[in-house]
CSV table of C-alpha atoms and ligand atoms in Angstrom, one decimal:
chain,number,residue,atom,x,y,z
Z,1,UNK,CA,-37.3,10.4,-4.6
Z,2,UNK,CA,-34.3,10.6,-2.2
Z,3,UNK,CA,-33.6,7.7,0.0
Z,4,UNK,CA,-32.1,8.3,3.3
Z,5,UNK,CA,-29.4,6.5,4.1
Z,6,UNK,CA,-29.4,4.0,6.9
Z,7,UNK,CA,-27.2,5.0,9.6
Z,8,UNK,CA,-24.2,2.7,9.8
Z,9,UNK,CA,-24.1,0.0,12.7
Z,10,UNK,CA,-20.6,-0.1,13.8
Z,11,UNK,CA,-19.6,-2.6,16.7
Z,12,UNK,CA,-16.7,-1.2,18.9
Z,13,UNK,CA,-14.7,-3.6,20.6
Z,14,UNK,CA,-13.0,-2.2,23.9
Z,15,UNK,CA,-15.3,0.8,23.6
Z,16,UNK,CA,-15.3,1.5,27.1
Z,17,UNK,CA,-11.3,2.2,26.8
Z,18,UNK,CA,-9.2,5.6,26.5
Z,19,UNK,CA,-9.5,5.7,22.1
Z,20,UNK,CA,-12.7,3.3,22.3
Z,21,UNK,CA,-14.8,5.6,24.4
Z,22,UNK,CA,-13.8,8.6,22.7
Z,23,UNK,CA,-14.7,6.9,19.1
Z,24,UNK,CA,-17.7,5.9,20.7
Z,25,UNK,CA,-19.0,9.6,21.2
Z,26,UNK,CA,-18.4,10.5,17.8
Z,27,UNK,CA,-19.5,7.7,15.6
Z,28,UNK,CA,-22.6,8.2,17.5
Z,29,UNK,CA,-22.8,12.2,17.0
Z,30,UNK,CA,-22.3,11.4,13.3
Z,31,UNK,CA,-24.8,9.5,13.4
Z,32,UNK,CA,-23.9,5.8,13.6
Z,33,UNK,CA,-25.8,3.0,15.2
Z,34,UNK,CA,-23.3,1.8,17.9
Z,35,UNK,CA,-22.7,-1.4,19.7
Z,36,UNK,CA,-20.1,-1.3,22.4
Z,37,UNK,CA,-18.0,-4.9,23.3
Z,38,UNK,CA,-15.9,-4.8,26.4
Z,39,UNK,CA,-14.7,-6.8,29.2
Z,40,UNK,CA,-14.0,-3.9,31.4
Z,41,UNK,CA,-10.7,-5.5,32.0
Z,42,UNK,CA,-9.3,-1.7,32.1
Z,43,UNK,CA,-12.2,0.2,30.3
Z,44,UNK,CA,-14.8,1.8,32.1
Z,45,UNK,CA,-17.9,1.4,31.7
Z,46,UNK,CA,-19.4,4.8,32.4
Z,47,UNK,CA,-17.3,6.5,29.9
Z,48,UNK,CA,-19.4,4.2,27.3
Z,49,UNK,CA,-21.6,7.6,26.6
Z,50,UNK,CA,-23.9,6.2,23.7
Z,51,UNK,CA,-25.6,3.2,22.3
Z,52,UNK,CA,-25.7,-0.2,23.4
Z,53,UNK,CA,-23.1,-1.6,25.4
Z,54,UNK,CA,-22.1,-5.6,26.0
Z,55,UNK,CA,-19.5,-6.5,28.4
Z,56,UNK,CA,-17.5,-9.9,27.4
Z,57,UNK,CA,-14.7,-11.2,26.4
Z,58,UNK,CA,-13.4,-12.0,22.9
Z,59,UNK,CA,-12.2,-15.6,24.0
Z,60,UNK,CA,-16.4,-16.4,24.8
Z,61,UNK,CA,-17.2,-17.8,21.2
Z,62,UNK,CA,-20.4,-18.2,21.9
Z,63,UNK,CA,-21.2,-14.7,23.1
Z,64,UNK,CA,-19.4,-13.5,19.9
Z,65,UNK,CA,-21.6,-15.1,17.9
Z,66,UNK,CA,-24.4,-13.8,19.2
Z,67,UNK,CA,-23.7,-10.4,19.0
Z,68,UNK,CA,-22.1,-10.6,15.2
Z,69,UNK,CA,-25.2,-11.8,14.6
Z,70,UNK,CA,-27.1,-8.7,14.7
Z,71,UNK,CA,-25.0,-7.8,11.4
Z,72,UNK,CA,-23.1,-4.9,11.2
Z,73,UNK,CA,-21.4,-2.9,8.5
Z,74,UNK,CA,-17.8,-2.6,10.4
Z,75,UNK,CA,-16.1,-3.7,13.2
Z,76,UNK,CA,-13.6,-1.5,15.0
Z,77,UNK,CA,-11.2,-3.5,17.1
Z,78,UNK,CA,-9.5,-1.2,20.1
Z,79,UNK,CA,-9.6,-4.3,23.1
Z,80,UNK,CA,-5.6,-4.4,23.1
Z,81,UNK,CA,-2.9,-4.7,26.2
Z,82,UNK,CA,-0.9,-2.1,25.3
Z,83,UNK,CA,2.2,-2.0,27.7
Z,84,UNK,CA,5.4,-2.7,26.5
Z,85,UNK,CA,7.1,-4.1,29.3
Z,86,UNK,CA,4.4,-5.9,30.5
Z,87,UNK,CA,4.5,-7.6,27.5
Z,88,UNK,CA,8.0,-8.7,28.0
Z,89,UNK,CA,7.5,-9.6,31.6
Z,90,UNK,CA,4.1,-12.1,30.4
Z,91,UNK,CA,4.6,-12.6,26.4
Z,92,UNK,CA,1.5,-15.3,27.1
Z,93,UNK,CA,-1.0,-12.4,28.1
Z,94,UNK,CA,-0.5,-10.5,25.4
Z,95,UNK,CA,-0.4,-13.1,22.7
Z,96,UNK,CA,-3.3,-14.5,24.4
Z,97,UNK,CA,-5.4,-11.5,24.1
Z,98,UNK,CA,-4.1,-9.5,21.2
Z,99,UNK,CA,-3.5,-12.5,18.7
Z,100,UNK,CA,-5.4,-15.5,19.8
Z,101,UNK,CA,-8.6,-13.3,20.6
Z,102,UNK,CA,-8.5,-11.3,17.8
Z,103,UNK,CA,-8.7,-14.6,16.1
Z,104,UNK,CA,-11.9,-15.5,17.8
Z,105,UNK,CA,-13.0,-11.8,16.6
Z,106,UNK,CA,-12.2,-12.3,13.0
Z,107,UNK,CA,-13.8,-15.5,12.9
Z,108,UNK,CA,-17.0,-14.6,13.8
Z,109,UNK,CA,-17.1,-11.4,11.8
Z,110,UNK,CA,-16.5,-14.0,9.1
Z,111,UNK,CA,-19.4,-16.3,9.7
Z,112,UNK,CA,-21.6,-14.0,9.9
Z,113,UNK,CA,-20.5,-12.0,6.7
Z,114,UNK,CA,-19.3,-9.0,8.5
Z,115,UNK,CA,-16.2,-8.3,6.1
Z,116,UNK,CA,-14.9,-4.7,7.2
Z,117,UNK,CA,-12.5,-3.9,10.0
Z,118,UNK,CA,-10.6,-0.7,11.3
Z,119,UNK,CA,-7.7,-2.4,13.3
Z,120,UNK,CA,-5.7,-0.5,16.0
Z,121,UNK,CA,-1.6,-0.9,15.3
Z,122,UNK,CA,0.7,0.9,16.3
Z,123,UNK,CA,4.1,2.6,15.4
Z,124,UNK,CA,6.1,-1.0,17.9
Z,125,UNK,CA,5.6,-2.5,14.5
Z,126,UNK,CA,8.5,-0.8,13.4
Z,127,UNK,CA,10.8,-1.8,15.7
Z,128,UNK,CA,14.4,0.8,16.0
Z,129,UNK,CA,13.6,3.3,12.8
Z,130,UNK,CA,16.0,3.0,10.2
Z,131,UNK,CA,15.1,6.7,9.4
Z,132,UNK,CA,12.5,9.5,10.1
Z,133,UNK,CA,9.8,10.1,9.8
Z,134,UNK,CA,8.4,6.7,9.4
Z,135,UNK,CA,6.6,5.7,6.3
Z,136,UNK,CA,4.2,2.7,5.3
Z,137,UNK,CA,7.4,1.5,3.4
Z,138,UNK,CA,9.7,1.2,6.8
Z,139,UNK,CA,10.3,-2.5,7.8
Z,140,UNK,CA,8.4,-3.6,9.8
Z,141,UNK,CA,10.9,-5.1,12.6
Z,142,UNK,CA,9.3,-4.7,16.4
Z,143,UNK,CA,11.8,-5.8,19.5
Z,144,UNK,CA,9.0,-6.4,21.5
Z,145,UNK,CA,6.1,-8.9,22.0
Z,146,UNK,CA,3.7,-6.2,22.5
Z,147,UNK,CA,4.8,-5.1,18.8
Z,148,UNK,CA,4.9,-8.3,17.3
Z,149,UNK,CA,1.4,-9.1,18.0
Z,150,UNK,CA,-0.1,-6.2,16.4
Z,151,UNK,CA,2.3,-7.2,13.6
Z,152,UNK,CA,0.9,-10.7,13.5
Z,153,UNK,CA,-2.7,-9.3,13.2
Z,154,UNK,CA,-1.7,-6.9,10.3
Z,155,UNK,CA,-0.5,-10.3,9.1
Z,156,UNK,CA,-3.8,-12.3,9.8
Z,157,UNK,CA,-5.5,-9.1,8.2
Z,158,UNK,CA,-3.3,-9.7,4.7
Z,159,UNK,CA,-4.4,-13.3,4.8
Z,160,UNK,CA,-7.7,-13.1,5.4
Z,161,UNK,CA,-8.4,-10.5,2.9
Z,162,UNK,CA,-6.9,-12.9,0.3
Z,163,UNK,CA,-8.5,-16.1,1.3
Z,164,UNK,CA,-11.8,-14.2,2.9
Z,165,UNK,CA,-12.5,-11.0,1.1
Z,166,UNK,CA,-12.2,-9.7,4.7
Z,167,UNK,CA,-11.4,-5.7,4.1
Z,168,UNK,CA,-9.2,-4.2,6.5
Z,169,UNK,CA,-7.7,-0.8,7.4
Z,170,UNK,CA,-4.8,-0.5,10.2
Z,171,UNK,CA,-4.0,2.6,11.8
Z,172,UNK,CA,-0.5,2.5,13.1
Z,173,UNK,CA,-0.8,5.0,16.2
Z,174,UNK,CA,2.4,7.0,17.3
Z,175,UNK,CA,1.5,8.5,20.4
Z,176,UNK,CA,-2.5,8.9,20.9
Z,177,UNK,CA,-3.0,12.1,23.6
Z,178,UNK,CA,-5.2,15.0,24.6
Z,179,UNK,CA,-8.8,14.1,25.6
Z,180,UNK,CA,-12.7,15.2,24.4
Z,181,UNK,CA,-12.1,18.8,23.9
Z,182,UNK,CA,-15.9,19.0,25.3
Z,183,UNK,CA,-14.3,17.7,28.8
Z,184,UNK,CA,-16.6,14.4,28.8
Z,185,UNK,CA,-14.0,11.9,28.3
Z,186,UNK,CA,-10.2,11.3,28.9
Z,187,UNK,CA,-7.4,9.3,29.6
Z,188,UNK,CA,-7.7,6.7,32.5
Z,189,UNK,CA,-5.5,4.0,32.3
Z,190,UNK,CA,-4.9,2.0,35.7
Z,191,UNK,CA,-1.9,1.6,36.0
Z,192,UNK,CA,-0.9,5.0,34.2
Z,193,UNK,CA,2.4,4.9,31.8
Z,194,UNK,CA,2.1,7.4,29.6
Z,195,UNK,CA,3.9,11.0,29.7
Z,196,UNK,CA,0.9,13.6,29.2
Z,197,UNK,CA,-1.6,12.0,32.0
Z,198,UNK,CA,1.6,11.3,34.8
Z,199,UNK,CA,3.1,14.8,34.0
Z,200,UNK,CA,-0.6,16.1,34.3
Z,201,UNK,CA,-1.0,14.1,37.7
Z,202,UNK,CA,2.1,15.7,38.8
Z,203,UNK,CA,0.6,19.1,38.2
Z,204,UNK,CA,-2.5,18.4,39.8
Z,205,UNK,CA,-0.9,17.0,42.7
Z,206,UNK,CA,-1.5,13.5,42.4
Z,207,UNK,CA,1.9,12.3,42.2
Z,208,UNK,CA,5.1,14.2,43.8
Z,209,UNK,CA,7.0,13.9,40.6
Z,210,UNK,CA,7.8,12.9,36.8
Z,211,UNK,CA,10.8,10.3,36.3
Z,212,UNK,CA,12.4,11.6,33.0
Z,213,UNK,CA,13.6,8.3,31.8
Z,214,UNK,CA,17.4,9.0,29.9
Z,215,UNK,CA,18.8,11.9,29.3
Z,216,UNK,CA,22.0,10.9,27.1
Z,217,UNK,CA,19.6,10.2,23.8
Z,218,UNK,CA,20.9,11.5,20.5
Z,219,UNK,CA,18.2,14.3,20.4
Z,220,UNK,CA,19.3,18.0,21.0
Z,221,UNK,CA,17.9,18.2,24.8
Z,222,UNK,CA,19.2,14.2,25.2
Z,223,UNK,CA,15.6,13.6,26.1
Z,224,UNK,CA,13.3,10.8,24.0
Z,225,UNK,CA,11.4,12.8,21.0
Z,226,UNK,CA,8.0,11.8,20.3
Z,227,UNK,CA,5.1,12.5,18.0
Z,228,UNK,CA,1.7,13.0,19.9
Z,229,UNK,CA,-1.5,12.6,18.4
Z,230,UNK,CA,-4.5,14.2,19.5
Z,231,UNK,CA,-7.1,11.4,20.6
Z,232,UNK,CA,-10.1,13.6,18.1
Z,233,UNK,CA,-7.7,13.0,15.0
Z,234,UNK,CA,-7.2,9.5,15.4
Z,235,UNK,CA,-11.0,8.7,15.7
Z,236,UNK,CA,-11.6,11.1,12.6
Z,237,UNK,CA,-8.7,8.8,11.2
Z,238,UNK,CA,-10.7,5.9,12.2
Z,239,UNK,CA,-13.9,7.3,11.0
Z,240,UNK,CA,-12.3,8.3,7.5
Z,241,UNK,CA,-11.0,4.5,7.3
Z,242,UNK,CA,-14.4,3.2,7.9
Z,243,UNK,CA,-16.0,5.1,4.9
Z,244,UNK,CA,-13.3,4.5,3.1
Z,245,UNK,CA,-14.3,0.5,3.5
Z,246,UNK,CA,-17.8,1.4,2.7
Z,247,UNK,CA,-17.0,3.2,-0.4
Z,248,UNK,CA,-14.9,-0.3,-1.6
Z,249,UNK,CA,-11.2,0.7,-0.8
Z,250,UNK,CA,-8.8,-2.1,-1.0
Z,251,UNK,CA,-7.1,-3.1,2.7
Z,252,UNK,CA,-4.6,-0.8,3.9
Z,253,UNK,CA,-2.0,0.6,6.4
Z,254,UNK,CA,-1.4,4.3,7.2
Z,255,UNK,CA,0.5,5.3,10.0
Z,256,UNK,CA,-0.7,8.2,11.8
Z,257,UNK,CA,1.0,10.8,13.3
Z,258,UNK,CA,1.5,14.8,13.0
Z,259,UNK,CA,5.2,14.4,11.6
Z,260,UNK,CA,6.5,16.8,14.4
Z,261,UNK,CA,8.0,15.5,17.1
Z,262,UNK,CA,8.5,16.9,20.9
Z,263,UNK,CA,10.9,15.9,23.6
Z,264,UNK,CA,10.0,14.7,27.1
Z,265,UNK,CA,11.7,17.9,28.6
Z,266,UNK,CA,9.8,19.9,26.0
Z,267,UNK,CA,6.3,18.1,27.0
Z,268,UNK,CA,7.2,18.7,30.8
Z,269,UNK,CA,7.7,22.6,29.8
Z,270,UNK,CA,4.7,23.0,27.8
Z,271,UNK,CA,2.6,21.2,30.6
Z,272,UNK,CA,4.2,23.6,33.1
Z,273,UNK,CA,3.0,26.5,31.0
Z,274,UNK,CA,-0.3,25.3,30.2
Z,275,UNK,CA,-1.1,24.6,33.6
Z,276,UNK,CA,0.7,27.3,35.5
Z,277,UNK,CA,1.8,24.5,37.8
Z,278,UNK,CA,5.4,23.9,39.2
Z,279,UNK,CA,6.3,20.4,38.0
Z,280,UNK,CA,8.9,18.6,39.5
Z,281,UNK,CA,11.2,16.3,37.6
Z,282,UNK,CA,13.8,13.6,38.7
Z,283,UNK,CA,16.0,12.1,36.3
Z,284,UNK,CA,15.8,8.5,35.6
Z,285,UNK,CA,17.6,5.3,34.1
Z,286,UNK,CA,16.4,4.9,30.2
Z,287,UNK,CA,13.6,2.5,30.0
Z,288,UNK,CA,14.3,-0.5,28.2
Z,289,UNK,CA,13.6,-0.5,24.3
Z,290,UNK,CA,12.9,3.1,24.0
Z,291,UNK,CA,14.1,4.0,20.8
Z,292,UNK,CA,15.4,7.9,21.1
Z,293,UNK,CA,13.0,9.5,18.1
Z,294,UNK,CA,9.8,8.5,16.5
Z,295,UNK,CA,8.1,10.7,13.8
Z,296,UNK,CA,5.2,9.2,11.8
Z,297,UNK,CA,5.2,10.6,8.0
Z,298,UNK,CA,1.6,10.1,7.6
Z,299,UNK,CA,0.9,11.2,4.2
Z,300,UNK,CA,-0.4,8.2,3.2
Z,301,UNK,CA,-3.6,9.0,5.3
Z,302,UNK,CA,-3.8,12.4,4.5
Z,303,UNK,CA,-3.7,11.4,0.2
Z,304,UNK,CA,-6.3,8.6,0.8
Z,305,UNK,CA,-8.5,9.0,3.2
Z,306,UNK,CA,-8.4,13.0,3.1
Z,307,UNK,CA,-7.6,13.0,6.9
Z,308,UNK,CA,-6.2,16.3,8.3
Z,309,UNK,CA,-5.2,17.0,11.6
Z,310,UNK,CA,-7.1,19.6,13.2
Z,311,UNK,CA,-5.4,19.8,16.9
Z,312,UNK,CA,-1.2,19.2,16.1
Z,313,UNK,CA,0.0,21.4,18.5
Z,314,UNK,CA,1.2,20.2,21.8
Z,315,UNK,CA,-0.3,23.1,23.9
Z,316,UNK,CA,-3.6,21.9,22.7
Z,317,UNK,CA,-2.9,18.3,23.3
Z,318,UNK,CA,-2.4,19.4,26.9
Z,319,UNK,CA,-4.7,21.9,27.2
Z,320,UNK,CA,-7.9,19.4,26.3
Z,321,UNK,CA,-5.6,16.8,28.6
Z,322,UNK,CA,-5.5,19.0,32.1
Z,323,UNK,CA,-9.2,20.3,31.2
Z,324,UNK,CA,-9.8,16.4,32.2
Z,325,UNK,CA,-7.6,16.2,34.9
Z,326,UNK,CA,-8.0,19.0,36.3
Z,327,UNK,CA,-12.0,18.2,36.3
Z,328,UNK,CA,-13.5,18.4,39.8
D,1,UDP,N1,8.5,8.8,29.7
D,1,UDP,C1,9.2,9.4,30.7
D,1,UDP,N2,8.7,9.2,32.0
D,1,UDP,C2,7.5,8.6,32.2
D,1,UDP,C3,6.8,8.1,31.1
D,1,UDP,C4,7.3,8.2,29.9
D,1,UDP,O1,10.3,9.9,30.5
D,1,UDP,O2,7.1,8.5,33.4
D,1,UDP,C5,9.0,9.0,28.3
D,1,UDP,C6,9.2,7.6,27.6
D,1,UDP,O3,10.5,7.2,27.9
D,1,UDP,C7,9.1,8.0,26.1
D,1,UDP,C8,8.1,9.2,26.2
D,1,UDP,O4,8.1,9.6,27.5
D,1,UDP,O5,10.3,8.5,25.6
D,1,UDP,C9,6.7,8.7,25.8
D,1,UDP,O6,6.3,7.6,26.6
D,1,UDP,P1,4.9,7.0,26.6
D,1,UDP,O7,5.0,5.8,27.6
D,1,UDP,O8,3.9,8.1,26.9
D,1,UDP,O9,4.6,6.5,25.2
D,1,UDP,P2,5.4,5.5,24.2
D,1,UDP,O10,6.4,6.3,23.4
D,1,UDP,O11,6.1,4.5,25.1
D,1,UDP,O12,4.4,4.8,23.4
């Protein structure tokens, strides 16, 4: 007699964000039993396309332990501020949020037995790079409070494991772009920072103009070089981690990234070309604590959880990107 598995019953905290609501969509097309968490404090809720969705905050205790409660097999924790100098500007917002609530997360998983988690870090846990492309084995040295507390939680993650048995995977994101290639769901952040979406806007007409910030890096156009990840790998990343949990994989860190890197000027180019738009530039100042390269090696994640990148060019990145901008 064959047994049919039970679909798994993920809870997805900050669902209703840019990565969230695209992870969202797919654990529930492979099948998952999803629970969204999110305070809407810059998610949305209508791009929360499946399953059940809670708004609240991590800080209400009380609510937490009401919905970790319902059991689950994993948690996947997205609900992060994510802006660098914001973080330097209010250090207590951040560490607030992304340390101190992630406690109150962790907490509750643990009292109710819920003892896997897919955590969202990112490359700031490095810090400057010592040398690229950037490996698990890079110290870990971030100049900035934003970075620091996604290093704390990897932190927590190491000492709960020990003390806890809590099992934990962090993704260490270099730069998450692109959108649904089905058009349903894309980036919206409020304010926007990020290269693709403004240089997108720009094309679309919604702004006049890109700032290119520096021009005098060590890189051969002088512009910064990044690596951009397409927002479908990282939630296959995610997913991938999340079995990996199931099958009993210790607690681990991959960094993930396509190991090719692309310079602002070049993004601006390839945008230009995607779109057939005329995008205007205007130089700019550097912004503060922009390092001038950053290239994920990310074979670490490609050995153990078998992940493979299936959109790493930047045309495609930008292509699924202005297919939702461009969207009436
Ligand atoms: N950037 C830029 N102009 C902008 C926004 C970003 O020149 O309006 C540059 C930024 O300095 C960095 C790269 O684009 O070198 C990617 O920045 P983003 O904020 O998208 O991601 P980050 O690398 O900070 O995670």
């Amino acid at each position: 007699m064959h047994l049919t598995p039970s679909p798994l019953k993920i809870l997805v905290v900050g669902g209703a964000g840019y990565i969230g609501s695209h992870m969202v969509k797919m654990l529930s097309l492979k099948g998952c039993s999803v629970t969204t968490l999110d305070d809407l404090s810059s998610g949305h809720r209508d791009a929360v396309l499946h399953g059940e969705f809670i708004q609240g905050s991590l800080a209400d205790k009380a609510l937490l332990d009401r919905v970790l409660s319902q059991g689950f097999d994993a948690v996947m924790h997205f609900a992060s501020f994510i802006q660098v100098g914001e973080s330097v500007q209010q250090p207590d917002k951040y560490y607030q949020n992304n340390v101190v609530n992630t406690l109150c997360l962790l907490d509750a998983m643990r009292v109710h037995g819920v003892l896997r988690l897919v955590f969202s870090s990112t490359a700031a846990t490095f810090g400057e790079p010592q040398y690229s492309p950037i490996d698990e084995q890079h110290p870990q040295q971030p100049i900035n409070p934003y970075g620091r507390t996604k290093l704390m939680v990897e932190q927590i993650l190491q000492d709960y494991d020990t003390a806890y048995g809590m099992k934990s995977v962090c993704l260490r994101y270099f730069n998450a772009a692109g959108a649904d290639p089905q058009g349903e769901l894309g980036e919206r952040h409020e304010p926007e920072t990020h290269l693709i979406p403004l240089v997108l806007q720009v094309a679309s007409g919604r702004r006049p103009h890109i700032s290119v910030f520096g021009r005098d890096y060590d890189t051969p156009d002088g512009t910064c070089i990044r690596d951009y990840i397409h927002i479908e790998d990282l939630c296959t990343a995610h997913w991938l981690a999340v079995q990996a949990l199931m099958a009993g994989q210790e607690s681990q860190a991959y960094n993930l990234g396509n190991g090719s890197g692309f310079s602002v000027q070049e993004v601006v180019d390839t945008a230009s070309r995607i779109t057939g738009k005329k995008i205007t530039v205007q130089d700019a100042p550097r912004r503060l604590g922009d390092p001038a390269r950053l290239i994920a090696d990310a074979s670490l994640a490609r050995l153990k959880l078998g992940w493979e990148p299936r959109y790493p060019d930047l045309a495609t990145i930008i292509a699924h990107a202005w297919q939702w901008e461009s969207k009436p």
